[in-house]
Amino acid sequence: MRSVSEVRSQVLDTIRSLPAEPVRFQDAVGRILAEPVMATHDVPSFANSAMDGFAVRASDVSGPGALLTILEDVAAGQVSTVAVGPGEATRIMTGAPMPEGADTVVRVEDTEEDDGKVRILTSTDLGTSVRPPGGDVTAGATVFQAGTRLSAAHVGVLATIGVVEPVVARRPRVAVMSTGDELVPPETGELGPGLIRDSNRPMLLALLLEAGAETIDLGRVPDDADSLRAALGQAAAEADVIVTSGGVSMGEYDVTKAVLRDEASVEFYPVAMKPGKPQGFGTIGGTPFFGLPGNPVSVLVSFEQFVRPALLAMQGGAALLRPRVTGIAGEDFESDPEKEEFIRVRFIDAAVPPTVAQTGGSGSHVLSGAADADAFAVFGVDVSDVRKGEAVVLELFRSVETRGLYDE
Ligand code: AMP
Ligand code: MG
């Protein structure tokens, strides 16, 4: 059996980078920078007050009790008209530029006003409550490297420095289909005998959106070779990546495998992972193809381990994998020593480190357990049991990726 990391390396060797495009900064969240972002000016661009208070000269307030003459008021957006000299102070609001001559701000709570004068109750060090120019971003600096995935805070910084059209990787277009004669649309009211609602496709569409992809929903395909061939042909023509679920294991009706078995560029193989052992991967007409298994938890875990890193890599992402932290087993765990296991767990004590317990049992059909989970507890090959109180590796599959390929 191939290991998870071997398969992931093979996948990443196969995929190609997507072209870059400018995007309005409002639409940039979740996208990956294709070019570094530089700052053309300091942020803040002028020294300003961090507090509502009085702008003073530090030499006047080295001890408590100074009585200073108030010159004027300066609010955010205004500019002072007179310099602050010895024995003088200007009333200043948060964000207002420092008046000439002043180098320190005393917050209003530490003052008392009396008839045009202000008494400074505390001694205050030089530079207190002053935000220096460039304290956030320095002119000429690379603010964000290419490969950065943009969060809401990144979008805010882009706005701050006036970069309204960052250049990002195009979104990968991903065609999704589910296979299986048993599948009916999720909208179906009454289920006929032996039928189930198709849950993999909606889940995959949601996972893809979160990974920054555009989706092409090719619907449900019956376990019929001609139908699947037609759908795959359309997918290969329209998409950058194809993802299917179901039909890749050892059964008589495993249509995905049957249709693609003779395709030289696609392989089906067992991976030393649980859930998600049977996998198909390769290219169809040059388009990367992921033949994920049918069981919903296997779909989630194999999407996380293979598809998502591939989509981020196609966009030039510097980080491809979710963060891992150490937690504590809140109960005894068993793991198949032949496979890397991804057991769905939740935090039963969210202290640091968190203590975890399994959700929903080990069945790869128990998707509700995955929905309840905060993390995967990852047990490597050769691990057969972990006792209550021992350390466990937790993969935070709901957090933004932080790890490169070699930080495993
Ligand atoms: P398969 O690999 O096609 O044999 O499917 C394995 C298991 O996953 C079977 O119990 C299927 O009914 C189930 N399954 C396959 N596709 C889906 C789907 N799209 N939604 C929910 N369950 C599925
Ligand atoms: Mg099937």
Short mmCIF file of C-alpha atoms in Angstrom, two decimals, residues 131-366:
data_model
loop_
_atom_site.label_atom_id
_atom_site.label_comp_id
_atom_site.label_asym_id
_atom_site.label_seq_id
_atom_site.Cartn_x
_atom_site.Cartn_y
_atom_site.Cartn_z
CA ARG A 131 1.96 55.84 17.00
CA PRO A 132 5.12 56.44 14.96
CA PRO A 133 4.99 56.60 11.15
CA GLY A 134 5.65 53.17 9.65
CA GLY A 135 4.73 51.43 12.92
CA ASP A 136 2.34 49.14 11.01
CA VAL A 137 3.84 48.97 7.49
CA THR A 138 7.09 50.50 6.22
CA ALA A 139 7.35 52.23 2.83
CA GLY A 140 9.00 49.97 0.24
CA ALA A 141 8.53 46.81 2.28
CA THR A 142 7.04 43.61 0.88
CA VAL A 143 3.86 43.49 2.90
CA PHE A 144 2.71 40.05 1.70
CA GLN A 145 4.66 37.42 -0.22
CA ALA A 146 3.32 35.63 -3.28
CA GLY A 147 1.64 32.44 -2.08
CA THR A 148 -0.21 34.14 0.78
CA ARG A 149 -3.85 33.13 1.08
CA LEU A 150 -5.82 36.29 1.77
CA SER A 151 -7.96 36.49 4.88
CA ALA A 152 -10.28 39.30 5.94
CA ALA A 153 -7.38 40.98 7.79
CA HIS A 154 -5.25 40.82 4.60
CA VAL A 155 -8.07 42.51 2.70
CA GLY A 156 -8.05 45.25 5.34
CA VAL A 157 -4.30 45.77 4.93
CA LEU A 158 -4.65 45.90 1.13
CA ALA A 159 -7.23 48.66 1.56
CA THR A 160 -4.95 50.50 4.02
CA ILE A 161 -2.11 50.68 1.50
CA GLY A 162 -4.39 51.42 -1.46
CA VAL A 163 -3.87 48.12 -3.28
CA VAL A 164 -7.37 47.70 -4.67
CA GLU A 165 -6.57 45.06 -7.30
CA PRO A 166 -4.20 42.41 -5.96
CA VAL A 167 -2.97 39.87 -8.49
CA VAL A 168 -4.08 36.39 -7.47
CA ALA A 169 -4.18 32.93 -8.99
CA ARG A 170 -7.26 32.14 -11.00
CA ARG A 171 -9.69 29.93 -9.11
CA PRO A 172 -9.38 26.27 -10.11
CA ARG A 173 -12.51 25.07 -11.92
CA VAL A 174 -13.46 21.75 -10.44
CA ALA A 175 -16.03 19.38 -11.92
CA VAL A 176 -17.82 17.23 -9.36
CA MET A 177 -20.02 14.20 -9.86
CA SER A 178 -21.22 11.39 -7.66
CA THR A 179 -21.74 7.86 -8.90
CA GLY A 180 -24.22 5.31 -7.68
CA ASP A 181 -27.59 3.86 -8.68
CA GLU A 182 -28.73 4.24 -5.08
CA LEU A 183 -28.43 8.03 -5.09
CA VAL A 184 -31.36 10.39 -5.30
CA PRO A 185 -31.32 14.20 -5.13
CA PRO A 186 -31.14 15.65 -1.60
CA GLU A 187 -34.48 17.37 -2.31
CA THR A 188 -36.22 13.98 -2.49
CA GLY A 189 -39.08 13.78 0.01
CA GLU A 190 -39.83 10.12 0.54
CA LEU A 191 -36.94 7.71 -0.05
CA GLY A 192 -37.74 4.59 -2.06
CA PRO A 193 -36.42 1.23 -0.82
CA GLY A 194 -32.63 0.99 -0.92
CA LEU A 195 -32.16 4.60 -1.94
CA ILE A 196 -30.16 7.32 -0.17
CA ARG A 197 -29.82 11.04 -0.68
CA ASP A 198 -26.64 12.08 -2.43
CA SER A 199 -24.61 13.77 0.32
CA ASN A 200 -21.11 13.55 -1.12
CA ARG A 201 -21.69 16.03 -3.91
CA PRO A 202 -23.12 18.84 -1.75
CA MET A 203 -20.34 18.26 0.76
CA LEU A 204 -17.69 18.34 -1.97
CA LEU A 205 -19.16 21.51 -3.46
CA ALA A 206 -18.93 23.10 -0.01
CA LEU A 207 -15.37 21.87 0.55
CA LEU A 208 -14.37 23.20 -2.86
CA LEU A 209 -15.77 26.65 -2.21
CA GLU A 210 -13.82 26.83 1.02
CA ALA A 211 -10.64 25.81 -0.84
CA GLY A 212 -11.08 28.75 -3.24
CA ALA A 213 -12.37 26.71 -6.20
CA GLU A 214 -15.12 27.36 -8.71
CA THR A 215 -17.40 24.38 -9.13
CA ILE A 216 -19.01 22.65 -12.08
CA ASP A 217 -21.76 20.44 -10.72
CA LEU A 218 -22.20 17.47 -13.04
CA GLY A 219 -24.79 15.85 -10.82
CA ARG A 220 -25.40 12.19 -10.11
CA VAL A 221 -24.21 9.59 -12.58
CA PRO A 222 -25.74 6.11 -12.50
CA ASP A 223 -23.53 3.01 -12.29
CA ASP A 224 -23.47 2.80 -16.06
CA ALA A 225 -20.28 2.97 -18.09
CA ASP A 226 -21.63 5.05 -20.99
CA SER A 227 -23.17 7.68 -18.69
CA LEU A 228 -19.97 7.97 -16.70
CA ARG A 229 -17.79 8.17 -19.85
CA ALA A 230 -19.93 11.02 -21.15
CA ALA A 231 -19.79 12.90 -17.84
CA LEU A 232 -16.01 12.45 -17.55
CA GLY A 233 -15.56 13.66 -21.12
CA GLN A 234 -17.50 16.83 -20.38
CA ALA A 235 -15.57 17.31 -17.13
CA ALA A 236 -12.18 16.93 -18.85
CA ALA A 237 -13.18 19.50 -21.46
CA GLU A 238 -14.45 22.13 -19.02
CA ALA A 239 -12.56 21.72 -15.78
CA ASP A 240 -9.06 22.10 -14.33
CA VAL A 241 -9.71 19.21 -11.94
CA ILE A 242 -12.23 16.35 -11.85
CA VAL A 243 -13.52 14.87 -8.59
CA THR A 244 -15.81 11.85 -8.48
CA SER A 245 -17.10 9.84 -5.55
CA GLY A 246 -17.90 6.16 -5.40
CA GLY A 247 -17.17 3.15 -7.55
CA VAL A 248 -13.45 2.76 -6.88
CA SER A 249 -13.31 -0.31 -4.64
CA MET A 250 -13.50 -4.05 -5.30
CA GLY A 251 -17.22 -4.53 -6.00
CA GLU A 252 -18.97 -5.80 -9.11
CA TYR A 253 -20.63 -2.44 -9.70
CA ASP A 254 -17.62 -0.20 -9.23
CA VAL A 255 -18.17 1.72 -12.42
CA THR A 256 -15.53 4.42 -12.01
CA LYS A 257 -12.84 1.82 -11.79
CA ALA A 258 -14.36 -0.23 -14.63
CA VAL A 259 -14.49 2.74 -17.01
CA LEU A 260 -11.01 4.06 -16.24
CA ARG A 261 -9.18 0.78 -15.60
CA ASP A 262 -7.71 0.72 -19.10
CA GLU A 263 -6.87 4.40 -19.12
CA ALA A 264 -3.05 4.50 -18.98
CA SER A 265 -3.00 7.81 -17.14
CA VAL A 266 -5.26 6.73 -14.25
CA GLU A 267 -4.38 4.30 -11.46
CA PHE A 268 -6.51 2.69 -8.78
CA TYR A 269 -4.74 1.55 -5.65
CA PRO A 270 -5.13 1.00 -1.93
CA VAL A 271 -3.66 3.74 0.26
CA ALA A 272 -2.50 3.00 3.79
CA MET A 273 -5.13 5.26 5.29
CA LYS A 274 -8.34 4.86 7.21
CA PRO A 275 -10.89 5.87 6.18
CA GLY A 276 -10.28 6.24 2.44
CA LYS A 277 -8.28 3.16 1.51
CA PRO A 278 -9.40 2.76 -2.12
CA GLN A 279 -8.41 5.71 -4.29
CA GLY A 280 -8.16 6.48 -7.96
CA PHE A 281 -5.87 9.18 -9.24
CA GLY A 282 -4.39 10.31 -12.54
CA THR A 283 -5.24 12.53 -15.48
CA ILE A 284 -8.01 12.35 -18.05
CA GLY A 285 -7.12 14.19 -21.24
CA GLY A 286 -4.45 15.97 -19.18
CA THR A 287 -6.91 17.06 -16.48
CA PRO A 288 -6.10 15.84 -12.95
CA PHE A 289 -8.66 13.29 -11.79
CA PHE A 290 -9.50 12.26 -8.22
CA GLY A 291 -11.60 9.11 -7.93
CA LEU A 292 -12.59 9.35 -4.28
CA PRO A 293 -14.30 6.46 -2.51
CA GLY A 294 -18.05 6.51 -1.88
CA ASN A 295 -18.29 6.49 1.89
CA PRO A 296 -18.90 10.07 3.00
CA VAL A 297 -16.28 10.20 5.77
CA SER A 298 -13.73 8.73 3.34
CA VAL A 299 -14.65 11.52 0.93
CA LEU A 300 -14.04 14.16 3.59
CA VAL A 301 -10.73 12.71 4.74
CA SER A 302 -9.37 12.07 1.25
CA PHE A 303 -10.45 15.50 0.07
CA GLU A 304 -8.51 16.95 3.01
CA GLN A 305 -5.40 14.88 2.39
CA PHE A 306 -5.18 15.00 -1.41
CA VAL A 307 -7.61 17.29 -3.22
CA ARG A 308 -7.37 20.37 -1.04
CA PRO A 309 -3.55 20.51 -0.98
CA ALA A 310 -3.61 20.07 -4.77
CA LEU A 311 -6.05 22.96 -5.26
CA LEU A 312 -3.97 25.22 -3.02
CA ALA A 313 -0.77 24.19 -4.83
CA MET A 314 -2.36 24.96 -8.22
CA GLN A 315 -2.98 28.46 -6.87
CA GLY A 316 0.65 28.74 -5.73
CA GLY A 317 -0.16 28.53 -2.03
CA ALA A 318 2.81 28.58 0.35
CA ALA A 319 0.89 26.56 2.94
CA LEU A 320 -1.00 23.46 1.82
CA LEU A 321 -1.86 21.55 4.96
CA ARG A 322 -3.97 22.28 8.02
CA PRO A 323 -2.21 22.92 11.33
CA ARG A 324 -1.39 20.06 13.68
CA VAL A 325 -1.18 20.40 17.45
CA THR A 326 -0.66 18.00 20.31
CA GLY A 327 -3.67 17.01 22.39
CA ILE A 328 -4.45 14.47 25.08
CA ALA A 329 -6.47 11.29 24.59
CA GLY A 330 -9.59 11.56 26.75
CA GLU A 331 -10.24 7.83 26.35
CA ASP A 332 -8.47 4.77 24.97
CA PHE A 333 -8.09 4.73 21.18
CA GLU A 334 -7.40 1.81 18.89
CA SER A 335 -5.82 2.26 15.50
CA ASP A 336 -5.03 -0.05 12.60
CA PRO A 337 -1.21 -0.36 12.61
CA GLU A 338 -1.20 -0.99 8.84
CA LYS A 339 -2.75 2.41 8.12
CA GLU A 340 -2.56 6.06 8.98
CA GLU A 341 -5.84 6.68 10.77
CA PHE A 342 -7.80 9.91 10.89
CA ILE A 343 -10.22 9.50 13.78
CA ARG A 344 -12.87 12.16 14.19
CA VAL A 345 -12.65 13.73 17.63
CA ARG A 346 -14.06 16.65 19.53
CA PHE A 347 -12.60 18.70 22.35
CA ILE A 348 -14.13 17.46 25.60
CA ASP A 349 -11.91 19.89 27.45
CA ALA A 350 -10.75 22.83 25.40
CA ALA A 351 -7.86 23.64 27.73
CA VAL A 352 -4.29 23.82 26.40
CA PRO A 353 -3.54 21.11 25.38
CA PRO A 354 -7.09 20.03 24.54
CA THR A 355 -8.45 16.66 25.60
CA VAL A 356 -10.33 14.77 22.91
CA ALA A 357 -12.85 11.96 22.53
CA GLN A 358 -14.12 10.18 19.46
CA THR A 359 -17.32 11.33 17.75
CA GLY A 360 -19.61 8.93 15.94
CA GLY A 361 -17.43 5.82 16.05
CA SER A 362 -15.14 4.47 13.37
CA GLY A 363 -17.65 3.73 10.58
CA SER A 364 -16.80 5.59 7.38
CA HIS A 365 -20.54 6.08 6.76
CA VAL A 366 -21.06 8.04 10.00
#
